[in-house]
Coordinates of C-alpha atoms in Angstrom, one line a residue:
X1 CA -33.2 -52.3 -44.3
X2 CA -35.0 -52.0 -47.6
X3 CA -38.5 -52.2 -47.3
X4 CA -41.0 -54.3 -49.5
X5 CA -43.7 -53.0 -51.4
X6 CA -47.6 -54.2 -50.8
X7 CA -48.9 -55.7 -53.9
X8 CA -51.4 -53.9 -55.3
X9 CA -52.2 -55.8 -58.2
X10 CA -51.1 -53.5 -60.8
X11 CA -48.2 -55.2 -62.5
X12 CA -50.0 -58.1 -63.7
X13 CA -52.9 -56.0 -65.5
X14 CA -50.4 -53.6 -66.4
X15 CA -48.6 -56.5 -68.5
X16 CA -51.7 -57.9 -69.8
X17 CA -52.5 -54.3 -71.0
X18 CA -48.8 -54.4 -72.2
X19 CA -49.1 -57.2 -74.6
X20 CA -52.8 -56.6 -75.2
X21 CA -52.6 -53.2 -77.4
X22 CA -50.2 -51.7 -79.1
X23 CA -47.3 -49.5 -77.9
X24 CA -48.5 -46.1 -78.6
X25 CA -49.9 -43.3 -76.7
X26 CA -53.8 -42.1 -76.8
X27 CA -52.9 -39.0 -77.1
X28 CA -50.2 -37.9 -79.5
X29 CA -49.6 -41.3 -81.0
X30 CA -45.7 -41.5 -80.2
X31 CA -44.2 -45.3 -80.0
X32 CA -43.9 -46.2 -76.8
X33 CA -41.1 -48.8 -77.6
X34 CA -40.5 -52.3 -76.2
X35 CA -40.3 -51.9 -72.8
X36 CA -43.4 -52.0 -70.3
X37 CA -42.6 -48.6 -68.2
X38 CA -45.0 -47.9 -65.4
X39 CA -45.2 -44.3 -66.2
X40 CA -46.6 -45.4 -69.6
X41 CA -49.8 -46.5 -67.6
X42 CA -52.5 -43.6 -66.4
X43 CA -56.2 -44.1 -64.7
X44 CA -58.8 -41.6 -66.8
X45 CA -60.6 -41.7 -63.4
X46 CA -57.8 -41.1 -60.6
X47 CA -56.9 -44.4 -58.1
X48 CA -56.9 -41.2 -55.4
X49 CA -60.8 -41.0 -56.0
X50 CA -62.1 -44.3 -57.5
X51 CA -59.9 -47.1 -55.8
X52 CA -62.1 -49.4 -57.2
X53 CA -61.2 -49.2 -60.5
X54 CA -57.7 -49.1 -59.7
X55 CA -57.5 -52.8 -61.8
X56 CA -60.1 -52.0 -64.4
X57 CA -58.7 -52.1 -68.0
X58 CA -61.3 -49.9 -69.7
X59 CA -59.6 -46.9 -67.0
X60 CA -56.2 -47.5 -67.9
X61 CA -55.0 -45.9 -71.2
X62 CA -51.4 -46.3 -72.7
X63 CA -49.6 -42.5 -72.6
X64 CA -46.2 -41.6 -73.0
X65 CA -44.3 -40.0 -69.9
X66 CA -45.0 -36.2 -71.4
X67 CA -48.6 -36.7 -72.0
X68 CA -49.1 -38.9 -69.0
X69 CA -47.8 -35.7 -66.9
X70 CA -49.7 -33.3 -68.2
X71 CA -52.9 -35.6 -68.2
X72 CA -52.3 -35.8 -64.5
X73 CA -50.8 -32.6 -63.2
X74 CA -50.8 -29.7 -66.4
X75 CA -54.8 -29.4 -67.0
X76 CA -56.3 -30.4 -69.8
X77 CA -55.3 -27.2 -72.2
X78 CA -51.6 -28.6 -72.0
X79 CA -52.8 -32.0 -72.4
X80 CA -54.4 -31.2 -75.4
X81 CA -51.9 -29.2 -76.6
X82 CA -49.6 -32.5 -76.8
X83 CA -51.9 -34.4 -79.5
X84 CA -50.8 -34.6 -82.7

């Protein structure tokens, strides 16, 4: 049995974010394309430590999947390294 997913209330500002700016990442300016990809969406301040900006706009940045990585998991030397 497949189970469901709790809501978190994501989607929707994701989408609103989605047709809000356009399609490129913060960081090293590559398009993004058409498609609303839920890797393309990364919290400056982490949902692990400040759940209560989990649906704020102003902490959600466009990024594509490579810079979105290394924004999360690489430190911010590779991060950097990624802008063009």
């Amino acid at each position: 049995m497949k189970r469901r997913r709790k809501k978190t209330g994501e989607k929707k500002v994701f989408l609103e974010i989605w047709d809000e700016r356009e399609h490129i990442c913060t960081n090293c300016k590559q398009h993004l394309g058409s498609q609303p990809i839920v890797n393309y969406f990364a919290h400056t301040k982490p949902k692990s430590t400040h759940p209560e900006l989990r649906l704020e706009k102003d902490n959600i940045q466009l990024m594509c999947m490579a810079c979105h990585y290394a924004y999360d998991f690489q430190g911010i030397d590779k991060f950097n390294s990624l802008t063009r």
